[in-house]
PDB file of C-alpha atoms in Angstrom:
ATOM      1  CA  ARG A   1      10.780 -62.598  24.442  1.00  0.00           C
ATOM      2  CA  LEU A   2       7.203 -62.528  23.346  1.00  0.00           C
ATOM      3  CA  ARG A   3       5.232 -65.710  22.990  1.00  0.00           C
ATOM      4  CA  TYR A   4       1.915 -65.905  21.178  1.00  0.00           C
ATOM      5  CA  ARG A   5      -1.063 -68.179  21.230  1.00  0.00           C
ATOM      6  CA  VAL A   6      -2.966 -68.121  17.973  1.00  0.00           C
ATOM      7  CA  LEU A   7      -6.670 -68.799  17.528  1.00  0.00           C
ATOM      8  CA  LEU A   8      -8.052 -69.659  14.117  1.00  0.00           C
ATOM      9  CA  GLY A   9     -11.398 -67.935  13.683  1.00  0.00           C
ATOM     10  CA  ALA A  10     -12.451 -69.754  10.527  1.00  0.00           C
ATOM     11  CA  GLN A  11     -14.922 -72.313  11.753  1.00  0.00           C
ATOM     12  CA  SER A  12     -17.721 -73.776   9.722  1.00  0.00           C
ATOM     13  CA  GLY A  13     -21.095 -75.170  10.641  1.00  0.00           C
ATOM     14  CA  ARG A  14     -24.417 -76.215   9.187  1.00  0.00           C
ATOM     15  CA  HIS A  15     -27.975 -75.586  10.161  1.00  0.00           C
ATOM     16  CA  ARG A  16     -31.464 -76.769   9.412  1.00  0.00           C
ATOM     17  CA  ARG A  17     -34.897 -75.674  10.522  1.00  0.00           C
ATOM     18  CA  ASP A  18     -35.254 -78.261  13.295  1.00  0.00           C
ATOM     19  CA  ASP A  19     -31.832 -77.633  14.812  1.00  0.00           C
ATOM     20  CA  VAL A  20     -31.439 -77.336  18.587  1.00  0.00           C
ATOM     21  CA  ARG A  21     -32.305 -73.857  19.884  1.00  0.00           C
ATOM     22  CA  THR A  22     -31.133 -74.013  23.483  1.00  0.00           C
ATOM     23  CA  PRO A  23     -28.350 -72.719  25.366  1.00  0.00           C
ATOM     24  CA  GLU A  24     -14.587 -70.728  22.308  1.00  0.00           C
ATOM     25  CA  HIS A  25     -13.010 -67.670  23.557  1.00  0.00           C
ATOM     26  CA  SER A  26     -12.042 -65.712  20.433  1.00  0.00           C
ATOM     27  CA  GLY A  27      -8.458 -64.886  21.057  1.00  0.00           C
ATOM     28  CA  HIS A  28      -5.905 -65.835  23.690  1.00  0.00           C
ATOM     29  CA  SER A  29      -3.544 -63.824  25.799  1.00  0.00           C
ATOM     30  CA  SER A  30       0.051 -64.669  26.589  1.00  0.00           C
ATOM     31  CA  ARG A  31       2.291 -63.038  29.164  1.00  0.00           C
ATOM     32  CA  SER A  32       6.073 -62.883  29.159  1.00  0.00           C
ATOM     33  CA  GLY A  33       7.825 -60.432  31.445  1.00  0.00           C
ATOM     34  CA  GLY A  34       5.856 -57.188  31.563  1.00  0.00           C
ATOM     35  CA  TRP A  35       4.261 -57.664  28.162  1.00  0.00           C
ATOM     36  CA  ARG A  36       0.846 -58.918  27.230  1.00  0.00           C
ATOM     37  CA  ALA A  37      -0.064 -59.932  23.682  1.00  0.00           C
ATOM     38  CA  HIS A  38      -3.433 -60.661  22.092  1.00  0.00           C
ATOM     39  CA  VAL A  39      -3.695 -62.145  18.618  1.00  0.00           C
ATOM     40  CA  ALA A  40      -6.625 -63.339  16.523  1.00  0.00           C
ATOM     41  CA  ILE A  41      -6.719 -64.719  12.985  1.00  0.00           C
ATOM     42  CA  GLY A  42      -9.783 -64.787  10.734  1.00  0.00           C
ATOM     43  CA  ARG A  43     -10.433 -65.960   7.182  1.00  0.00           C
ATOM     44  CA  SER A  44      -8.792 -62.968   5.557  1.00  0.00           C
ATOM     45  CA  ARG A  45      -7.438 -60.740   8.328  1.00  0.00           C
ATOM     46  CA  LEU A  46      -4.700 -60.676  10.914  1.00  0.00           C
ATOM     47  CA  ALA A  47      -4.919 -58.326  13.851  1.00  0.00           C
ATOM     48  CA  ALA A  48      -2.343 -58.060  16.580  1.00  0.00           C
ATOM     49  CA  TYR A  49      -2.496 -56.073  19.762  1.00  0.00           C
ATOM     50  CA  MET A  50       0.050 -55.531  22.512  1.00  0.00           C
ATOM     51  CA  ARG A  51       0.076 -53.843  25.902  1.00  0.00           C
ATOM     52  CA  ALA A  52       3.164 -52.858  27.887  1.00  0.00           C
ATOM     53  CA  ASP A  53       3.242 -50.936  31.164  1.00  0.00           C
ATOM     54  CA  ASP A  54      -0.251 -49.505  30.552  1.00  0.00           C
ATOM     55  CA  ARG A  55       0.770 -48.131  27.155  1.00  0.00           C
ATOM     56  CA  ARG A  56      -1.302 -49.390  24.227  1.00  0.00           C
ATOM     57  CA  ARG A  57       0.617 -50.312  21.088  1.00  0.00           C
ATOM     58  CA  ARG A  58      -0.426 -51.776  17.746  1.00  0.00           C
ATOM     59  CA  ILE A  59       1.902 -54.233  16.030  1.00  0.00           C
ATOM     60  CA  LEU A  60       2.063 -53.427  12.328  1.00  0.00           C
ATOM     61  CA  LEU A  61       3.759 -56.123  10.272  1.00  0.00           C
ATOM     62  CA  GLY A  62       5.206 -55.524   6.823  1.00  0.00           C
ATOM     63  CA  SER A  63       5.763 -52.173   5.124  1.00  0.00           C
ATOM     64  CA  LYS A  64       4.429 -48.776   6.148  1.00  0.00           C
ATOM     65  CA  PRO A  65       0.663 -49.073   6.784  1.00  0.00           C
ATOM     66  CA  GLU A  66      -1.919 -47.091   4.910  1.00  0.00           C
ATOM     67  CA  ARG A  67      -3.821 -44.372   6.700  1.00  0.00           C
ATOM     68  CA  PRO A  68      -7.043 -45.466   8.450  1.00  0.00           C
ATOM     69  CA  THR A  69      -9.533 -43.899   6.061  1.00  0.00           C
ATOM     70  CA  GLY A  70     -12.422 -46.359   6.528  1.00  0.00           C
ATOM     71  CA  ASP A  71     -12.266 -47.359   2.851  1.00  0.00           C
ATOM     72  CA  ARG A  72     -13.104 -50.869   1.626  1.00  0.00           C
ATOM     73  CA  ARG A  73     -10.013 -51.642  -0.420  1.00  0.00           C
ATOM     74  CA  SER A  74      -8.092 -54.817   0.283  1.00  0.00           C
ATOM     75  CA  HIS A  75      -4.897 -54.183   2.242  1.00  0.00           C
ATOM     76  CA  PRO A  76      -1.895 -56.375   1.410  1.00  0.00           C
ATOM     77  CA  VAL A  77      -0.153 -55.175   4.587  1.00  0.00           C
ATOM     78  CA  PRO A  78      -1.591 -54.505   8.067  1.00  0.00           C
ATOM     79  CA  ALA A  79      -3.305 -51.117   8.377  1.00  0.00           C
ATOM     80  CA  PRO A  80      -4.409 -49.283  11.549  1.00  0.00           C
ATOM     81  CA  VAL A  81      -8.098 -49.464  12.354  1.00  0.00           C
ATOM     82  CA  ALA A  82      -9.784 -46.076  11.919  1.00  0.00           C
ATOM     83  CA  GLY A  83     -10.420 -43.888  14.936  1.00  0.00           C
ATOM     84  CA  ASP A  84      -8.532 -43.409  18.180  1.00  0.00           C
ATOM     85  CA  LEU A  85     -10.013 -46.334  20.113  1.00  0.00           C
ATOM     86  CA  ARG A  86      -7.818 -48.520  22.300  1.00  0.00           C
ATOM     87  CA  PHE A  87      -8.898 -52.159  22.484  1.00  0.00           C
ATOM     88  CA  LEU A  88      -8.161 -54.760  25.134  1.00  0.00           C
ATOM     89  CA  ARG A  89      -9.722 -57.667  23.215  1.00  0.00           C
ATOM     90  CA  ILE A  90     -10.569 -58.380  19.601  1.00  0.00           C
ATOM     91  CA  ALA A  91     -12.549 -61.122  17.858  1.00  0.00           C
ATOM     92  CA  LEU A  92     -12.667 -61.834  14.135  1.00  0.00           C
ATOM     93  CA  GLY A  93     -15.712 -63.335  12.457  1.00  0.00           C
ATOM     94  CA  SER A  94     -16.486 -63.900   8.806  1.00  0.00           C
ATOM     95  CA  ARG A  95     -16.146 -60.504   7.127  1.00  0.00           C
ATOM     96  CA  TYR A  96     -16.543 -58.588  10.371  1.00  0.00           C
ATOM     97  CA  THR A  97     -14.601 -57.745  13.514  1.00  0.00           C
ATOM     98  CA  CYS A  98     -15.494 -56.820  17.088  1.00  0.00           C
ATOM     99  CA  GLY A  99     -13.444 -55.412  19.924  1.00  0.00           C
ATOM    100  CA  LEU A 100     -13.756 -54.439  23.574  1.00  0.00           C
ATOM    101  CA  THR A 101     -12.239 -51.267  24.963  1.00  0.00           C
ATOM    102  CA  GLU A 102     -10.659 -50.953  28.388  1.00  0.00           C
ATOM    103  CA  ALA A 103     -13.970 -49.504  29.621  1.00  0.00           C
ATOM    104  CA  GLY A 104     -15.862 -52.585  28.395  1.00  0.00           C
ATOM    105  CA  ASP A 105     -17.558 -50.889  25.455  1.00  0.00           C
ATOM    106  CA  ALA A 106     -18.139 -53.146  22.437  1.00  0.00           C
ATOM    107  CA  TYR A 107     -17.447 -51.956  18.901  1.00  0.00           C
ATOM    108  CA  CYS A 108     -17.972 -53.922  15.690  1.00  0.00           C
ATOM    109  CA  TRP A 109     -17.352 -53.249  12.005  1.00  0.00           C
ATOM    110  CA  GLY A 110     -17.630 -55.002   8.642  1.00  0.00           C
ATOM    111  CA  ALA A 111     -20.498 -57.067   7.205  1.00  0.00           C
ATOM    112  CA  ASN A 112     -23.866 -56.630   8.899  1.00  0.00           C
ATOM    113  CA  ALA A 113     -26.363 -58.550   6.738  1.00  0.00           C
ATOM    114  CA  THR A 114     -27.948 -60.262   9.750  1.00  0.00           C
ATOM    115  CA  GLY A 115     -27.324 -57.658  12.446  1.00  0.00           C
ATOM    116  CA  GLN A 116     -24.095 -59.187  13.759  1.00  0.00           C
ATOM    117  CA  LEU A 117     -22.614 -55.744  14.442  1.00  0.00           C
ATOM    118  CA  GLY A 118     -25.317 -55.123  17.033  1.00  0.00           C
ATOM    119  CA  ASP A 119     -25.816 -51.446  16.265  1.00  0.00           C
ATOM    120  CA  GLY A 120     -29.557 -51.794  15.603  1.00  0.00           C
ATOM    121  CA  SER A 121     -29.203 -51.749  11.819  1.00  0.00           C
ATOM    122  CA  LEU A 122     -28.393 -53.971   8.850  1.00  0.00           C
ATOM    123  CA  GLN A 123     -25.900 -51.516   7.403  1.00  0.00           C
ATOM    124  CA  ASP A 124     -22.312 -52.581   6.802  1.00  0.00           C
ATOM    125  CA  ARG A 125     -19.768 -50.443   8.657  1.00  0.00           C
ATOM    126  CA  SER A 126     -16.221 -49.680   7.541  1.00  0.00           C
ATOM    127  CA  VAL A 127     -15.175 -48.141  10.857  1.00  0.00           C
ATOM    128  CA  PRO A 128     -15.670 -49.331  14.474  1.00  0.00           C
ATOM    129  CA  THR A 129     -19.294 -48.740  15.480  1.00  0.00           C
ATOM    130  CA  LEU A 130     -20.584 -48.843  19.041  1.00  0.00           C
ATOM    131  CA  VAL A 131     -22.849 -51.791  19.847  1.00  0.00           C
ATOM    132  CA  ALA A 132     -26.314 -50.581  20.885  1.00  0.00           C
ATOM    133  CA  GLY A 133     -27.577 -50.678  24.443  1.00  0.00           C
ATOM    134  CA  GLY A 134     -24.737 -49.058  26.362  1.00  0.00           C
ATOM    135  CA  MET A 135     -23.766 -52.304  28.079  1.00  0.00           C
ATOM    136  CA  LYS A 136     -20.306 -53.143  29.420  1.00  0.00           C
ATOM    137  CA  PHE A 137     -18.760 -56.483  28.502  1.00  0.00           C
ATOM    138  CA  ALA A 138     -15.828 -58.582  29.670  1.00  0.00           C
ATOM    139  CA  GLN A 139     -15.620 -60.898  26.628  1.00  0.00           C
ATOM    140  CA  ILE A 140     -16.876 -60.852  23.058  1.00  0.00           C
ATOM    141  CA  VAL A 141     -16.908 -63.700  20.525  1.00  0.00           C
ATOM    142  CA  THR A 142     -17.774 -63.815  16.827  1.00  0.00           C
ATOM    143  CA  SER A 143     -18.911 -66.605  14.520  1.00  0.00           C
ATOM    144  CA  SER A 144     -17.731 -67.863  11.151  1.00  0.00           C
ATOM    145  CA  GLY A 145     -21.202 -66.908   9.968  1.00  0.00           C
ATOM    146  CA  PHE A 146     -21.738 -69.655   7.420  1.00  0.00           C
ATOM    147  CA  GLY A 147     -24.971 -71.126   8.701  1.00  0.00           C
ATOM    148  CA  ASP A 148     -25.096 -73.850   6.070  1.00  0.00           C
ATOM    149  CA  GLY A 149     -21.391 -74.585   6.189  1.00  0.00           C
ATOM    150  CA  THR A 150     -20.490 -73.059   2.815  1.00  0.00           C
ATOM    151  CA  ALA A 151     -18.869 -69.789   1.827  1.00  0.00           C
ATOM    152  CA  GLY A 152     -21.789 -69.104  -0.482  1.00  0.00           C
ATOM    153  CA  GLY A 153     -24.304 -69.814   2.232  1.00  0.00           C
ATOM    154  CA  SER A 154     -26.895 -67.721   3.988  1.00  0.00           C
ATOM    155  CA  ALA A 155     -26.965 -64.009   3.183  1.00  0.00           C
ATOM    156  CA  GLY A 156     -24.253 -64.503   0.573  1.00  0.00           C
ATOM    157  CA  GLY A 157     -21.741 -65.663   3.170  1.00  0.00           C
ATOM    158  CA  THR A 158     -22.200 -62.544   5.304  1.00  0.00           C
ATOM    159  CA  ALA A 159     -24.485 -64.038   7.958  1.00  0.00           C
ATOM    160  CA  GLY A 160     -23.092 -64.179  11.452  1.00  0.00           C
ATOM    161  CA  HIS A 161     -23.834 -63.923  15.138  1.00  0.00           C
ATOM    162  CA  THR A 162     -21.991 -62.318  18.017  1.00  0.00           C
ATOM    163  CA  CYS A 163     -22.125 -63.023  21.745  1.00  0.00           C
ATOM    164  CA  ALA A 164     -20.690 -61.185  24.721  1.00  0.00           C
ATOM    165  CA  LEU A 165     -20.286 -61.785  28.422  1.00  0.00           C
ATOM    166  CA  ALA A 166     -21.285 -59.039  30.847  1.00  0.00           C
ATOM    167  CA  ALA A 167     -19.491 -58.312  34.105  1.00  0.00           C
ATOM    168  CA  ASP A 168     -22.185 -60.198  36.044  1.00  0.00           C
ATOM    169  CA  GLN A 169     -21.477 -63.285  33.863  1.00  0.00           C
ATOM    170  CA  SER A 170     -24.761 -63.010  31.989  1.00  0.00           C
ATOM    171  CA  ALA A 171     -24.598 -63.775  28.255  1.00  0.00           C
ATOM    172  CA  TYR A 172     -25.987 -61.667  25.425  1.00  0.00           C
ATOM    173  CA  CYS A 173     -26.117 -62.510  21.726  1.00  0.00           C
ATOM    174  CA  TRP A 174     -27.199 -60.778  18.504  1.00  0.00           C
ATOM    175  CA  GLY A 175     -27.283 -61.313  14.751  1.00  0.00           C
ATOM    176  CA  TRP A 176     -28.181 -64.452  12.772  1.00  0.00           C
ATOM    177  CA  ASN A 177     -30.552 -66.782  14.634  1.00  0.00           C
ATOM    178  CA  GLN A 178     -32.041 -69.211  12.114  1.00  0.00           C
ATOM    179  CA  SER A 179     -30.780 -72.172  14.133  1.00  0.00           C
ATOM    180  CA  GLY A 180     -31.386 -70.651  17.557  1.00  0.00           C
ATOM    181  CA  GLU A 181     -27.708 -69.801  18.054  1.00  0.00           C
ATOM    182  CA  LEU A 182     -28.613 -66.668  20.018  1.00  0.00           C
ATOM    183  CA  GLY A 183     -30.137 -68.836  22.741  1.00  0.00           C
ATOM    184  CA  ASP A 184     -33.168 -66.621  23.333  1.00  0.00           C
ATOM    185  CA  GLY A 185     -35.692 -69.378  22.575  1.00  0.00           C
ATOM    186  CA  THR A 186     -36.576 -68.012  19.123  1.00  0.00           C
ATOM    187  CA  ARG A 187     -35.309 -68.113  15.558  1.00  0.00           C
ATOM    188  CA  PHE A 188     -35.628 -64.390  14.976  1.00  0.00           C
ATOM    189  CA  ASP A 189     -32.508 -62.436  14.070  1.00  0.00           C
ATOM    190  CA  ARG A 190     -31.644 -59.733  16.600  1.00  0.00           C
ATOM    191  CA  LEU A 191     -30.077 -56.385  15.768  1.00  0.00           C
ATOM    192  CA  ARG A 192     -29.136 -55.571  19.372  1.00  0.00           C
ATOM    193  CA  PRO A 193     -27.728 -57.512  22.336  1.00  0.00           C
ATOM    194  CA  THR A 194     -30.391 -59.949  23.567  1.00  0.00           C
ATOM    195  CA  PRO A 195     -30.144 -61.956  26.816  1.00  0.00           C
ATOM    196  CA  VAL A 196     -29.538 -65.684  26.522  1.00  0.00           C
ATOM    197  CA  SER A 197     -32.449 -67.488  28.168  1.00  0.00           C
ATOM    198  CA  GLY A 198     -32.140 -69.437  31.404  1.00  0.00           C
ATOM    199  CA  ASP A 199     -30.310 -66.806  33.480  1.00  0.00           C
ATOM    200  CA  LEU A 200     -27.192 -68.966  33.406  1.00  0.00           C
ATOM    201  CA  PRO A 201     -23.914 -67.371  34.561  1.00  0.00           C
ATOM    202  CA  PHE A 202     -20.907 -68.178  32.381  1.00  0.00           C
ATOM    203  CA  ASP A 203     -17.161 -67.807  32.783  1.00  0.00           C
ATOM    204  CA  GLN A 204     -16.579 -67.715  29.029  1.00  0.00           C
ATOM    205  CA  LEU A 205     -18.310 -68.096  25.684  1.00  0.00           C
ATOM    206  CA  ALA A 206     -17.426 -69.528  22.265  1.00  0.00           C
ATOM    207  CA  ALA A 207     -19.235 -69.113  18.933  1.00  0.00           C
ATOM    208  CA  GLY A 208     -19.276 -71.602  16.058  1.00  0.00           C
ATOM    209  CA  GLY A 209     -20.768 -71.320  12.590  1.00  0.00           C
ATOM    210  CA  ALA A 210     -24.392 -71.557  13.716  1.00  0.00           C
ATOM    211  CA  TYR A 211     -24.106 -72.559  17.357  1.00  0.00           C
ATOM    212  CA  THR A 212     -22.765 -71.205  20.625  1.00  0.00           C
ATOM    213  CA  CYS A 213     -21.342 -72.666  23.837  1.00  0.00           C
ATOM    214  CA  GLY A 214     -20.836 -71.278  27.320  1.00  0.00           C
ATOM    215  CA  MET A 215     -18.671 -72.604  30.145  1.00  0.00           C
ATOM    216  CA  LYS A 216     -19.122 -72.282  33.891  1.00  0.00           C
ATOM    217  CA  GLY A 217     -16.389 -73.923  35.892  1.00  0.00           C
ATOM    218  CA  SER A 218     -15.850 -77.256  34.148  1.00  0.00           C
ATOM    219  CA  TYR A 219     -19.441 -77.505  32.856  1.00  0.00           C
ATOM    220  CA  VAL A 220     -20.484 -76.602  29.314  1.00  0.00           C
ATOM    221  CA  TRP A 221     -23.831 -75.633  27.768  1.00  0.00           C
ATOM    222  CA  CYS A 222     -24.342 -75.400  24.002  1.00  0.00           C
ATOM    223  CA  TRP A 223     -27.210 -74.229  21.808  1.00  0.00           C
ATOM    224  CA  GLY A 224     -28.041 -73.689  18.149  1.00  0.00           C
ATOM    225  CA  SER A 225     -27.340 -75.919  15.144  1.00  0.00           C
ATOM    226  CA  ASN A 226     -27.070 -79.621  15.977  1.00  0.00           C
ATOM    227  CA  LEU A 227     -26.907 -81.048  12.484  1.00  0.00           C
ATOM    228  CA  VAL A 228     -23.841 -83.171  13.215  1.00  0.00           C
ATOM    229  CA  GLY A 229     -24.204 -83.337  16.994  1.00  0.00           C
ATOM    230  CA  GLN A 230     -22.152 -80.232  17.796  1.00  0.00           C
ATOM    231  CA  VAL A 231     -24.385 -79.367  20.750  1.00  0.00           C
ATOM    232  CA  GLY A 232     -23.070 -82.525  22.401  1.00  0.00           C
ATOM    233  CA  ASP A 233     -26.252 -83.692  24.149  1.00  0.00           C
ATOM    234  CA  GLY A 234     -26.301 -87.046  22.383  1.00  0.00           C
ATOM    235  CA  THR A 235     -29.335 -86.164  20.254  1.00  0.00           C
ATOM    236  CA  SER A 236     -30.325 -84.008  17.308  1.00  0.00           C
ATOM    237  CA  ALA A 237     -33.662 -83.036  18.856  1.00  0.00           C
ATOM    238  CA  SER A 238     -34.852 -79.443  19.152  1.00  0.00           C
ATOM    239  CA  TYR A 239     -35.484 -77.957  22.583  1.00  0.00           C
ATOM    240  CA  VAL A 240     -35.429 -74.604  24.358  1.00  0.00           C
ATOM    241  CA  LEU A 241     -33.386 -74.096  27.507  1.00  0.00           C
TER     242      LEU A 241
END
């Protein structure tokens, strides 16, 4: 019998110009018998992925899915993602999605108003698009994207940032950075993976609306928006790690 852990990817956050600029795993896996399941839920999408005995299978719920044409129509039932890629992990942000293949390649698709797809452009993509740089990743996380905490917020609700963990435990982020959520010591948006400052190794990452956290062992570092104390350092002061 399959058992699932579900992660809600609809977080919200706020930002302001003097927010902290220094430095949750999107999706969970569950094992039962020889099966492994990975499920993530976003604001308007459900994606499910299953692996069994090294065979990749998509779970399609509801009636017969539409063909993966890369169109932008709403789908009332689950539809296969375009292309012949096989993903090990997926992460759902606000109006965009990212996934990691078995080889560690990162692909993203959807809204790209602030460079959250990481392909070096600001062009929306309706099919999985390879993240620039040729890097291999072990984890990828996406944000809710609403920097000011409202659906009608920055970039018309399509702002967002993405972070990924490399095999050597170094963290990279890209996309929206008006609150320093990329952790590179600036507030400049980045269109490609950019190293998080401090050379800190992390075991896992998590992305909020306009802030990010990383964990190493039982210790946590956070950076970005601190409007309501979400960085957790006891202050609302700005600083660079």
